[in-house]
Short mmCIF file of C-alpha atoms and ligand atoms in Angstrom, two decimals:
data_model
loop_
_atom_site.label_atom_id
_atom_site.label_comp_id
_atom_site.label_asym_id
_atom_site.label_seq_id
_atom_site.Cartn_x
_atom_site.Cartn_y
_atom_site.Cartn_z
CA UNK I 1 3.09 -18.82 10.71
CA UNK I 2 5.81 -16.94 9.32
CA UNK I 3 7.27 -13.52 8.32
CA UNK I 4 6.24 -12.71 4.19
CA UNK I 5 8.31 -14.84 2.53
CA UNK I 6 11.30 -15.95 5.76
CA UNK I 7 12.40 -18.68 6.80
CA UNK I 8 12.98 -20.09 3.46
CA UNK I 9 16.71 -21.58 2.98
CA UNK I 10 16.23 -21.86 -0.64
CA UNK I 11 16.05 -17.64 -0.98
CA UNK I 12 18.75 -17.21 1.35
CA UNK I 13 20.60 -14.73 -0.54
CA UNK I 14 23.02 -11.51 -0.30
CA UNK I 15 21.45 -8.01 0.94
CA UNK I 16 23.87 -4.96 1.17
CA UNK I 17 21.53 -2.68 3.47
CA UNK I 18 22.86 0.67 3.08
CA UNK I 19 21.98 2.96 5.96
CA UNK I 20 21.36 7.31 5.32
CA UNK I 21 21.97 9.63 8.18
CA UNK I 22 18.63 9.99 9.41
CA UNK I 23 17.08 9.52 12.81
CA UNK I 24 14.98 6.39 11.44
CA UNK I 25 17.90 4.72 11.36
CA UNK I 26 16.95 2.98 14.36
CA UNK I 27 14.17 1.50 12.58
CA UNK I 28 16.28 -0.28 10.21
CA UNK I 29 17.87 -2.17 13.03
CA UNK I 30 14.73 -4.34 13.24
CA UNK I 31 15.12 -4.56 9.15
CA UNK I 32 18.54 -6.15 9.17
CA UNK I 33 17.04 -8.49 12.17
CA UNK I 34 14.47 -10.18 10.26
CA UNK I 35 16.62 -10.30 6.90
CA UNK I 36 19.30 -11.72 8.86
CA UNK I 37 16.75 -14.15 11.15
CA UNK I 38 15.42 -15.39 7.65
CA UNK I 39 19.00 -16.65 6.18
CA UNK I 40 19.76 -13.84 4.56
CA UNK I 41 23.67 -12.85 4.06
CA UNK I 42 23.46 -8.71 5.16
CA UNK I 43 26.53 -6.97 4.23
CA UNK I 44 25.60 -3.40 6.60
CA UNK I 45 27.36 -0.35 4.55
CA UNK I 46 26.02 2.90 6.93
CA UNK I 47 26.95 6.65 5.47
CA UNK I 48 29.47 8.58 7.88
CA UNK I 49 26.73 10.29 9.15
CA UNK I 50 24.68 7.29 9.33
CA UNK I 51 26.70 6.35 12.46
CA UNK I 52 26.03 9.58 14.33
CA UNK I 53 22.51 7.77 14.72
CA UNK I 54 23.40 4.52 15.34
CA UNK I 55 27.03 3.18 15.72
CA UNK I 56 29.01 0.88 13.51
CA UNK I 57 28.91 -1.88 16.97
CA UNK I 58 25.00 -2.32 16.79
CA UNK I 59 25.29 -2.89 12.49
CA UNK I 60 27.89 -5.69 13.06
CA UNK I 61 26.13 -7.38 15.83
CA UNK I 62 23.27 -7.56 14.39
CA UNK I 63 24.85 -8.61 10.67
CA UNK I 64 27.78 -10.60 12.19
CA UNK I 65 29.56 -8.93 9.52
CA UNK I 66 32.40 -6.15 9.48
CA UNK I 67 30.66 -2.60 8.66
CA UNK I 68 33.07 -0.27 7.20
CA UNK I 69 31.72 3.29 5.48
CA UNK I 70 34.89 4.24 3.64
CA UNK I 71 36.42 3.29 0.55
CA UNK I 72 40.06 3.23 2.21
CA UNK I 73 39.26 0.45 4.39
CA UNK I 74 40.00 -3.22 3.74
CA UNK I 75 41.09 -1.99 0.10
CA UNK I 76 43.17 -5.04 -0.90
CA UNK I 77 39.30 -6.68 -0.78
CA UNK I 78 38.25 -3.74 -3.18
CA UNK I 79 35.34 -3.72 -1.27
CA UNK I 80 33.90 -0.17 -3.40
CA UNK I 81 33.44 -2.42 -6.37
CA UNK I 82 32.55 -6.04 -5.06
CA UNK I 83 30.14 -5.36 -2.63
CA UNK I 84 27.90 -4.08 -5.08
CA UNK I 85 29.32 -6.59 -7.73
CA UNK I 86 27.86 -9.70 -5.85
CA UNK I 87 24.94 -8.51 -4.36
CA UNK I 88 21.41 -10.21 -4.95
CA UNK I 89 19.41 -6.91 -3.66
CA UNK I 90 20.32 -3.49 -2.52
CA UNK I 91 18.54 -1.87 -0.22
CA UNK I 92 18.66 2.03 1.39
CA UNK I 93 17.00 2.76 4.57
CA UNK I 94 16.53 5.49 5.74
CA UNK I 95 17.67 7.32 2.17
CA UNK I 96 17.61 11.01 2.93
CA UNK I 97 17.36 14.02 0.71
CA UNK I 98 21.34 14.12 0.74
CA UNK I 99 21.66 10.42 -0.80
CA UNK I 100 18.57 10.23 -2.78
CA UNK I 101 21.06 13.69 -4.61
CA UNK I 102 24.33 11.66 -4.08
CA UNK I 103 22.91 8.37 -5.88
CA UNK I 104 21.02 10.38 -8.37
CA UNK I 105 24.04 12.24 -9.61
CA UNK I 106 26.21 8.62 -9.53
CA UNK I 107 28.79 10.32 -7.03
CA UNK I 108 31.54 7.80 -5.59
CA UNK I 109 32.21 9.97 -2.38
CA UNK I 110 31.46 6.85 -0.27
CA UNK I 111 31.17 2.98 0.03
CA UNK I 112 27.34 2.95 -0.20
CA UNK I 113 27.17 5.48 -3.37
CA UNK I 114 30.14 3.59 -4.73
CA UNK I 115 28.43 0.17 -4.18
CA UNK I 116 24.85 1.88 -5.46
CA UNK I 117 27.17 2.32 -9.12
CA UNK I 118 28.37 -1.35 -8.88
CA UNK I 119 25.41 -2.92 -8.14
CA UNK I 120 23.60 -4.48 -11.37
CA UNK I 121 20.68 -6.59 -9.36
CA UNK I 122 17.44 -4.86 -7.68
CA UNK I 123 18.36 -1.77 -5.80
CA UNK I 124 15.15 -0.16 -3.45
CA UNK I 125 15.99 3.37 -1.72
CA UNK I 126 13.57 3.73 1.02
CA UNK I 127 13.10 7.66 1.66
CA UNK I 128 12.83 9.01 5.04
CA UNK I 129 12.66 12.87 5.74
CA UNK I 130 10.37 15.89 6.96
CA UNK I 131 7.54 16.70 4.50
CA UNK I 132 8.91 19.81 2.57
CA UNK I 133 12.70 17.83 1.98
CA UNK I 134 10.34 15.27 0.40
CA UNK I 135 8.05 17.61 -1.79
CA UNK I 136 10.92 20.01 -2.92
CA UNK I 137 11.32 19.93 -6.37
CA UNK I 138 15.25 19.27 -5.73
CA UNK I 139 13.84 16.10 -4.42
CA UNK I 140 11.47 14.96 -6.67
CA UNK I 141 13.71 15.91 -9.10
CA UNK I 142 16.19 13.35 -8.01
CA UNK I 143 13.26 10.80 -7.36
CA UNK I 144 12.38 10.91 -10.82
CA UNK I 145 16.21 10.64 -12.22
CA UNK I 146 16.34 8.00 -10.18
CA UNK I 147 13.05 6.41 -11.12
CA UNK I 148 14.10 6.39 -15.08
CA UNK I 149 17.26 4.82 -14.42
CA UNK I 150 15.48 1.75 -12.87
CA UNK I 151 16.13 2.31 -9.15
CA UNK I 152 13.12 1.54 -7.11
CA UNK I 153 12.14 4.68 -4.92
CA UNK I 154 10.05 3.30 -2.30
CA UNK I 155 6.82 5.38 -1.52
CA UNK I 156 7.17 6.88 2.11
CA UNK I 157 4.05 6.65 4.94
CA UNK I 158 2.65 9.13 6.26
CA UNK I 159 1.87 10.14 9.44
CA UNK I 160 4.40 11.41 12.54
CA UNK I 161 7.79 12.86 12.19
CA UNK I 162 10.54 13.43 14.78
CA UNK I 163 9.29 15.85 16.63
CA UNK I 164 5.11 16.80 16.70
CA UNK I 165 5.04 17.49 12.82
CA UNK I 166 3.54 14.78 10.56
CA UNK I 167 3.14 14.48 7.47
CA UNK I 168 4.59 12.20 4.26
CA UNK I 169 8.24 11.22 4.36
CA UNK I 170 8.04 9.27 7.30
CA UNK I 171 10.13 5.55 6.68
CA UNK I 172 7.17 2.81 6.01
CA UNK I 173 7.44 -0.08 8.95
CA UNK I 174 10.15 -1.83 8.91
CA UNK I 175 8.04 -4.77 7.87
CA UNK I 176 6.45 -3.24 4.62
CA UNK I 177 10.66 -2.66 4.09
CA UNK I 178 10.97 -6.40 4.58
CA UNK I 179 7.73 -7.60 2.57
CA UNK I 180 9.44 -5.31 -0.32
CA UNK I 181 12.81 -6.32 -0.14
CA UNK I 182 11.52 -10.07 0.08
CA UNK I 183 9.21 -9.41 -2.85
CA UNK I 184 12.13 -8.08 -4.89
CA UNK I 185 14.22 -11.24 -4.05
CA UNK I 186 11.46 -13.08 -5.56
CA UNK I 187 10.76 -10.74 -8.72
CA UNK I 188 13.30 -8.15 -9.30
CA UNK I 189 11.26 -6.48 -11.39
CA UNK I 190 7.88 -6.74 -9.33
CA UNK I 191 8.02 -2.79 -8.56
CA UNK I 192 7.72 -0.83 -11.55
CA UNK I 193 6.32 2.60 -11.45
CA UNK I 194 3.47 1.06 -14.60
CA UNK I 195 0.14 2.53 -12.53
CA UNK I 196 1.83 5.62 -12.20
CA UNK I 197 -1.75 7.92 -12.66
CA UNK I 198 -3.84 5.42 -12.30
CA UNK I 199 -6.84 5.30 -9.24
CA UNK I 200 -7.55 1.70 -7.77
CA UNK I 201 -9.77 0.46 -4.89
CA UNK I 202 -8.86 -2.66 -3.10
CA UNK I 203 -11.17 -3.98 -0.71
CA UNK I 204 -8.95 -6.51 2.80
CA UNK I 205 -10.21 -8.50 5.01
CA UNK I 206 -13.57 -10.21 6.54
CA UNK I 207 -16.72 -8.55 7.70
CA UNK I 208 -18.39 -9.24 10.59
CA UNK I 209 -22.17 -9.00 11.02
CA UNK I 210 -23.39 -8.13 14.55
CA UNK I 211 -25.98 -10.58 16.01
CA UNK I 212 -25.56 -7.90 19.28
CA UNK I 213 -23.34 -5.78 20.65
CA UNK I 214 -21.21 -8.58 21.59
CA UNK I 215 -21.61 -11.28 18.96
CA UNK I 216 -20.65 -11.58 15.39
CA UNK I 217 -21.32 -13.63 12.31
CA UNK I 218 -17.27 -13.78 10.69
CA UNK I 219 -15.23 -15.14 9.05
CA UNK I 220 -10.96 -16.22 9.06
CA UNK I 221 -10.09 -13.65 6.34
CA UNK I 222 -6.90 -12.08 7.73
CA UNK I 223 -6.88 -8.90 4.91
CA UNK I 224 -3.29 -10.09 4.42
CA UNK I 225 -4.17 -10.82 0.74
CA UNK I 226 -5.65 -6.83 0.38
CA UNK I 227 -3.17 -5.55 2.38
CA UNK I 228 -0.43 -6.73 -0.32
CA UNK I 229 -2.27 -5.80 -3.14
CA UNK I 230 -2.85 -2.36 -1.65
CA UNK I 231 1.01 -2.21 -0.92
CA UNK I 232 2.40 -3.63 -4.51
CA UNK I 233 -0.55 -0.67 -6.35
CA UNK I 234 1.07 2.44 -3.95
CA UNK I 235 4.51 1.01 -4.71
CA UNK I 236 3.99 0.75 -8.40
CA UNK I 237 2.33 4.40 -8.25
CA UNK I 238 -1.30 4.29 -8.29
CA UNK I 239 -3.23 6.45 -5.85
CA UNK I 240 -4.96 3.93 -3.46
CA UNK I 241 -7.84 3.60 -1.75
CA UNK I 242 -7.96 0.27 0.80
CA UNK I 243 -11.68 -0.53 2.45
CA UNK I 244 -10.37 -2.41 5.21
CA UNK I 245 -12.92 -4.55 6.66
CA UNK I 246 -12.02 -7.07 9.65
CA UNK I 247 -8.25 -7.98 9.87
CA UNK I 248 -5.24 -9.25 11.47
CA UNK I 249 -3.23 -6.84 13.24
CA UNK I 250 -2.07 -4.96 9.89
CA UNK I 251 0.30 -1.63 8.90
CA UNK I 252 -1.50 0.29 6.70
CA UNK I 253 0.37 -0.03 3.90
CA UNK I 254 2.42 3.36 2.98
CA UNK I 255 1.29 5.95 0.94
CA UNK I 256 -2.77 4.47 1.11
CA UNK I 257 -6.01 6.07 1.77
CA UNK I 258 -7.44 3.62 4.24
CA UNK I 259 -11.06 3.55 4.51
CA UNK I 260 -11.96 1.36 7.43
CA UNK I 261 -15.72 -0.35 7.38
CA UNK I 262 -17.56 -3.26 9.70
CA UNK I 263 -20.21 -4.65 8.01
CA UNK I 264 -21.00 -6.10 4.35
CA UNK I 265 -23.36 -2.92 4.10
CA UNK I 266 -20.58 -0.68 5.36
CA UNK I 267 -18.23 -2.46 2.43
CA UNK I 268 -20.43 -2.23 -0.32
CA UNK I 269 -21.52 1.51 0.50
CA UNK I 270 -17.70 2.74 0.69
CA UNK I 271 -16.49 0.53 -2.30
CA UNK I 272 -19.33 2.10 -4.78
CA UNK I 273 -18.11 4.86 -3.46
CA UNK I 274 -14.56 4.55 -4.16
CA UNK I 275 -15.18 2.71 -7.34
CA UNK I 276 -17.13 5.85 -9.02
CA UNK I 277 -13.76 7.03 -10.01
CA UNK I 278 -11.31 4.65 -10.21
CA UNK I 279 -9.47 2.78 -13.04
CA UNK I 280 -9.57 -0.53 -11.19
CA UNK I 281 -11.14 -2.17 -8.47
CA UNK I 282 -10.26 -5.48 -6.94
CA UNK I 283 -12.36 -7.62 -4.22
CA UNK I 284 -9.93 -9.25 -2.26
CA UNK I 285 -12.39 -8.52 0.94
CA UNK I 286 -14.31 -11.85 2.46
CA UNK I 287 -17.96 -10.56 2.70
CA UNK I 288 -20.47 -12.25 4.85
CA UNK I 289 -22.99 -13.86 2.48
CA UNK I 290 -25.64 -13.75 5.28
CA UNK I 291 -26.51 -11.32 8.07
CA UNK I 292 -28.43 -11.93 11.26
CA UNK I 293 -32.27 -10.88 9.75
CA UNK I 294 -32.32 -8.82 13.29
CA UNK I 295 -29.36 -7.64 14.77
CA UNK I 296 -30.53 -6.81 19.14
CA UNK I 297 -29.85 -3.64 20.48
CA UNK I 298 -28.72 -5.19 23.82
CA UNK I 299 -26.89 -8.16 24.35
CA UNK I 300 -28.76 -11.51 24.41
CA UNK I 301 -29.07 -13.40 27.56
CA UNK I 302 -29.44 -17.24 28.18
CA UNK I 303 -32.42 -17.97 29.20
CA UNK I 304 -31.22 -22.01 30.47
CA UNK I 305 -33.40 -22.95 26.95
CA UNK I 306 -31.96 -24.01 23.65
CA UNK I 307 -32.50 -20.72 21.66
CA UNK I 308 -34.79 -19.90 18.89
CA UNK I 309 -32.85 -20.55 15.30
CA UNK I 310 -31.35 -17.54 14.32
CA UNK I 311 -33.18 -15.98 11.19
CA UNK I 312 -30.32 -15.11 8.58
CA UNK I 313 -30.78 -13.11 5.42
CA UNK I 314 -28.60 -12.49 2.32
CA UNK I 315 -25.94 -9.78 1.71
CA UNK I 316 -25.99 -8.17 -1.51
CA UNK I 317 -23.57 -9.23 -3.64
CA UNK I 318 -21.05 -6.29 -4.18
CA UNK I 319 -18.91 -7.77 -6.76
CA UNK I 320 -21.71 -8.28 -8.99
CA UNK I 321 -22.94 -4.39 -8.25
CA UNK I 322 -19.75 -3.46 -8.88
CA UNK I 323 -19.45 -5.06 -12.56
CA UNK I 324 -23.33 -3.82 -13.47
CA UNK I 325 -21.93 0.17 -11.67
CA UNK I 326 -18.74 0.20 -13.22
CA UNK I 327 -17.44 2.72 -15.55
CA UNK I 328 -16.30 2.39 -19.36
CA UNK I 329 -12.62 0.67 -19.35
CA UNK I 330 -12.57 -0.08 -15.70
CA UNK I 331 -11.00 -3.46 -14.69
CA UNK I 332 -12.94 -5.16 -12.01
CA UNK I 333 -11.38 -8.11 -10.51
CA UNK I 334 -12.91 -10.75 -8.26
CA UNK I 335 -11.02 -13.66 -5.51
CA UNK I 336 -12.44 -17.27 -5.26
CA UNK I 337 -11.38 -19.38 -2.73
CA UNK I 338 -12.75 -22.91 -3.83
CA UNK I 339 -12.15 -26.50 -2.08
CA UNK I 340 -14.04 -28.30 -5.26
CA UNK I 341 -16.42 -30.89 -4.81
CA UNK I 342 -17.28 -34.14 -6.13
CA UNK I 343 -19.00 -32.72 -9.26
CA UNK I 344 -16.60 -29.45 -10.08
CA UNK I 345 -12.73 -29.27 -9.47
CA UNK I 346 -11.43 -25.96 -7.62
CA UNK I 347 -11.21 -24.65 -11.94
CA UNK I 348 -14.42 -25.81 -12.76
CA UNK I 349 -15.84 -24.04 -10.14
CA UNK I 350 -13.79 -20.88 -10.22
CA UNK I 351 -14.97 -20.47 -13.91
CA UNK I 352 -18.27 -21.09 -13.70
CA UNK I 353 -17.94 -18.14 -10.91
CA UNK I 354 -16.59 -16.00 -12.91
CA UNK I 355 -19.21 -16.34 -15.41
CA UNK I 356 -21.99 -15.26 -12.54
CA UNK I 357 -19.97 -12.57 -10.90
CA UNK I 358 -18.97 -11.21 -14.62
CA UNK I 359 -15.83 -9.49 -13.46
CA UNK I 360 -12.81 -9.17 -16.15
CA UNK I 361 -10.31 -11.17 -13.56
CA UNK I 362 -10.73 -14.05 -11.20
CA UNK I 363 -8.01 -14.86 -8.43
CA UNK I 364 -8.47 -18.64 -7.70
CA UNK I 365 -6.76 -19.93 -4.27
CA UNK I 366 -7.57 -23.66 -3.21
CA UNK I 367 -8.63 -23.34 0.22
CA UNK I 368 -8.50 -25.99 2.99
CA UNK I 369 -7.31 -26.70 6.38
CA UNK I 370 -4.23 -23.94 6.58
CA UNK I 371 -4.18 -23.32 3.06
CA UNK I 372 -4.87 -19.02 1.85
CA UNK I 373 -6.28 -18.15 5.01
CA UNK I 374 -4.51 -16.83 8.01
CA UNK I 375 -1.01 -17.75 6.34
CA UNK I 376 1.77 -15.39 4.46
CA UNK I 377 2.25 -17.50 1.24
CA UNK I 378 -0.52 -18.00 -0.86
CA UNK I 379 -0.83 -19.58 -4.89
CA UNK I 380 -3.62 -19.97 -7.16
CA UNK I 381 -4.43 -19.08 -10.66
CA UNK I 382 -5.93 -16.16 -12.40
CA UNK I 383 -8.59 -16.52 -14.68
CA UNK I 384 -9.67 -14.15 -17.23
CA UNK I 385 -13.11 -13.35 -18.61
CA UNK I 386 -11.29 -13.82 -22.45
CA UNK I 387 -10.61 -17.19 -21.67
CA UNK I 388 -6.90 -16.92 -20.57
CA UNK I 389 -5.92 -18.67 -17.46
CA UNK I 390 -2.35 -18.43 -15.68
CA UNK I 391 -0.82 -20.43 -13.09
CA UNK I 392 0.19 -18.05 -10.13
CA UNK I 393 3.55 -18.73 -8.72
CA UNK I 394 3.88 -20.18 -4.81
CA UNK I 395 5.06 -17.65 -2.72
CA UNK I 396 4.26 -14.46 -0.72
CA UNK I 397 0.96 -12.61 -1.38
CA UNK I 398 2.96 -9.69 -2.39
CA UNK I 399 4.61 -11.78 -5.42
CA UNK I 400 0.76 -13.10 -5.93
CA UNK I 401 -0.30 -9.25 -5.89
CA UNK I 402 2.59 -8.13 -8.40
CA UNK I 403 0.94 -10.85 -11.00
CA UNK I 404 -2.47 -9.39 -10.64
CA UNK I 405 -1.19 -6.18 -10.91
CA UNK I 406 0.56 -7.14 -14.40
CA UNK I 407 -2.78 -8.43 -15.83
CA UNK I 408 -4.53 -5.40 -14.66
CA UNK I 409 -2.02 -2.73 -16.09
CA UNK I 410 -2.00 -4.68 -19.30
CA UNK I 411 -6.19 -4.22 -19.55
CA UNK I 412 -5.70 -1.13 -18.16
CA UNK I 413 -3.20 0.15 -21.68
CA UNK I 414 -5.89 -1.43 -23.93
N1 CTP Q 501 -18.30 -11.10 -2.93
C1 CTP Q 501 -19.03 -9.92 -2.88
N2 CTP Q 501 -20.17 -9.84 -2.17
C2 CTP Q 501 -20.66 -10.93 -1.55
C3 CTP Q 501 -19.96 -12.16 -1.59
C4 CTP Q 501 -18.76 -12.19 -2.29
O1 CTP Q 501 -18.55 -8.92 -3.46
N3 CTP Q 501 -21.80 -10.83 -0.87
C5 CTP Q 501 -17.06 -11.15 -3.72
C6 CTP Q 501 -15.81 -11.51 -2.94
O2 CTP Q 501 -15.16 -10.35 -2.44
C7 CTP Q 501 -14.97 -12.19 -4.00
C8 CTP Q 501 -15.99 -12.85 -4.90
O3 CTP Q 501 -17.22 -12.17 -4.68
O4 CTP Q 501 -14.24 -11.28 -4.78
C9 CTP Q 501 -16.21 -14.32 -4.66
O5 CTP Q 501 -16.48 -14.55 -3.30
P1 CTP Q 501 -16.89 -16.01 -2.80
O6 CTP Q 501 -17.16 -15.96 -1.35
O7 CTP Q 501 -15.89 -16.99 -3.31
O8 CTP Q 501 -18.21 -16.22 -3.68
P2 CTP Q 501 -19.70 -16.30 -3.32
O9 CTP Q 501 -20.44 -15.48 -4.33
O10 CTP Q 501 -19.94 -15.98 -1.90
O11 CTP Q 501 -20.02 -17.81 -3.65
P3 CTP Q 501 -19.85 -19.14 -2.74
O12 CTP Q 501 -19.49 -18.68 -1.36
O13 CTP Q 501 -21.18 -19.78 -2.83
O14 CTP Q 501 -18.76 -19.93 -3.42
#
């Protein structure tokens, strides 16, 4: 298995990782690891202040590349205006209130502002600071200037600051910075702020259906797929609710209302929920189409006898509640995974599902040994109710969720 998107020689590109004086800046060591560890070329251009937190030593090492903050060093290189000339991505981590004011005004006091004005490919500022820096107008202010220009603005997480305080403004894990910055190699334009306003519920990952206390009926869904979806929606400014169901060891994705259930009854009861006022709802969750018709109180013990057969009965279908529920104008998008069979191609069959289920959207992913489950790349196609089908683009199930997301913003404008 690997990292969203790493590994890959043929995206091997060049990252200047810019680096704000804040104490997260520790974090983003582990950033510049992976983006380095997957090929990546990682130019390291810290703030003066940046290297009160961690020094210029630690950058290199870990970039193998000369970190200078200055404009007057190495100037026969010009390094103020090429850096930024020939990068393939910017990114800022962590940008505090100071830079997010620096890059919004276009000041040229440093290398990294000077490189943010050279820079004509992807650039993602990833904020990091205490709750009311975040929320002041000043800074929101900035964000937006910012936003309007075409800088990305990551959303920040929320939970604990330094110190006992919590709150938003904390820097997202530096593996959501990673599945960003890789989805942005892949689609520069993947993050715009288009569901700004907008409410969506995404359901992740598989339930499980207790036979006992012990024992489950499951299934290999890892939530990864949700999880990105979820991610891409915050990112691109929708308010978010995730209904998390069974999953791999996940980050909550920043800036998301998690909502974290067990069962297929658990699911559907906190998606119609969640649903009642949102503009979209997508059903990325693997739901057990059975449950155990009794589910024991204590845990079942051998007995040295083959056991009775286990008496299973079916799970409502939510998706299908979910269409019939919905409200006027809502987009309601279902997943297929399909292996075909000898009477229906993985098409055939995805079509003739979406008929049943009703929904507006259909994600299709072939599924067979190691293929959508379990993995960090996933393809397929998406299928609309109008007729329209589009071939999905191989890659990470971030890119996969930015194409969904397109479709659904352009039903959502109708
Ligand atoms: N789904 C649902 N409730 C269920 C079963 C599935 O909401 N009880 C949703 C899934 O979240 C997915 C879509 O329906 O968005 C298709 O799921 P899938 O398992 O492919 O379809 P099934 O209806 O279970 O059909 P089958 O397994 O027979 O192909």
């Amino acid at each position: 298995m690997t990292q969203a998107g790493l590994a890959r020689p043929d995206i091997s590109r060049r990252i200047v990782l810019g680096i704000g004086g804040g104490i997260a800046a520790y974090k983003v060591c582990e950033v510049l690891r992976r983006l380095s560890e997957a090929g990546h070329r990682v130019r390291v251009v810290p703030t003066e202040a940046a290297l009160k937190f961690v020094g210029a030593p630690t950058w290199e090492a870990l970039s193998g590349s000369p970190v200078r903050h200055d404009v007057f060093a190495d100037v026969s290189e010009v390094p103020h205006v090429r850096l930024g000339q020939t990068a393939d991505l910017v990114v800022v981590a962590p940008a505090t209130a100071d830079l997010l004011a620096r890059a919004a005004h276009g000041r040229a006091d440093d290398l990294l502002c000077a490189t943010l004005l050279t820079a004509r490919c992807p650039v993602m500022l990833v904020p990091a600071m205490h709750t009311e820096m975040w929320e002041h107008p000043a800074t929101q202010y900035n964000v937006a200037m910012l936003r309007s220009r075409g800088t990305i603005v990551a959303q920040p997480a929320s939970g604990r600051l330094t110190g006992a305080d919590s709150g938003a403004g904390r820097l997202p894990e530096p593996g959501e910075i990673v599945e960003l910055a890789t989805l942005l190699l892949h689609r520069g334009d993947a993050l715009r702020t288009d569901l700004t306003g907008r409410h969506v519920v995404v359901s992740a990952g598989g339930t499980r259906e207790p036979l006992d206390p012990v024992r489950y009926l499951g299934n290999r869904s890892s939530g990864r797929q949700g999880y990105a979806l979820a991610r891409v929606a915050a990112q691109r400014g929708a308010q978010v609710t995730l209904v998390a169901a069974h999953t791999a060891d996940l980050t909550d994705p920043a800036g998301v209302d998690v909502v974290r259930v067990g069962t297929a009854s658990q699911l559907r009861e906190a998606m119609l929920k969640a649903a009642a006022r949102a503009d979209a709802v997508v059903m990325a969750a693997a739901v057990a189409d059975f449950r155990p018709a009794v589910s024991h109180p204590g845990k079942i013990k051998k007995t040295g006898a083959d056991p009775e057969p286990l008496p299973l009965i079916v799970n409502p279908d939510i998706l299908v509640e979910l269409v019939r529920s919905r409200l006027r104008e809502q987009v309601v998008v279902g997943f297929a995974a399909e292996t075909g069979d000898s009477d229906a191609d993985v098409l055939a069959q995805a079509r003739a599902k979406l008929a049943r289920k009703g929904c507006d959207l259909l994600v299709v992913n072939a599924v067979g040994e190691s293929r959508a489950f379990e993995v960090d790349d996933n393809t397929g196609w998406l299928l609309g109710a109008d007729g329209s089908q589009a071939a999905l683009p191989e890659g990470p199930k971030s890119l996969l969720a930015s194409y969904v997301w397109d479709a659904i913003a352009a039903r959502l404008t109708r």
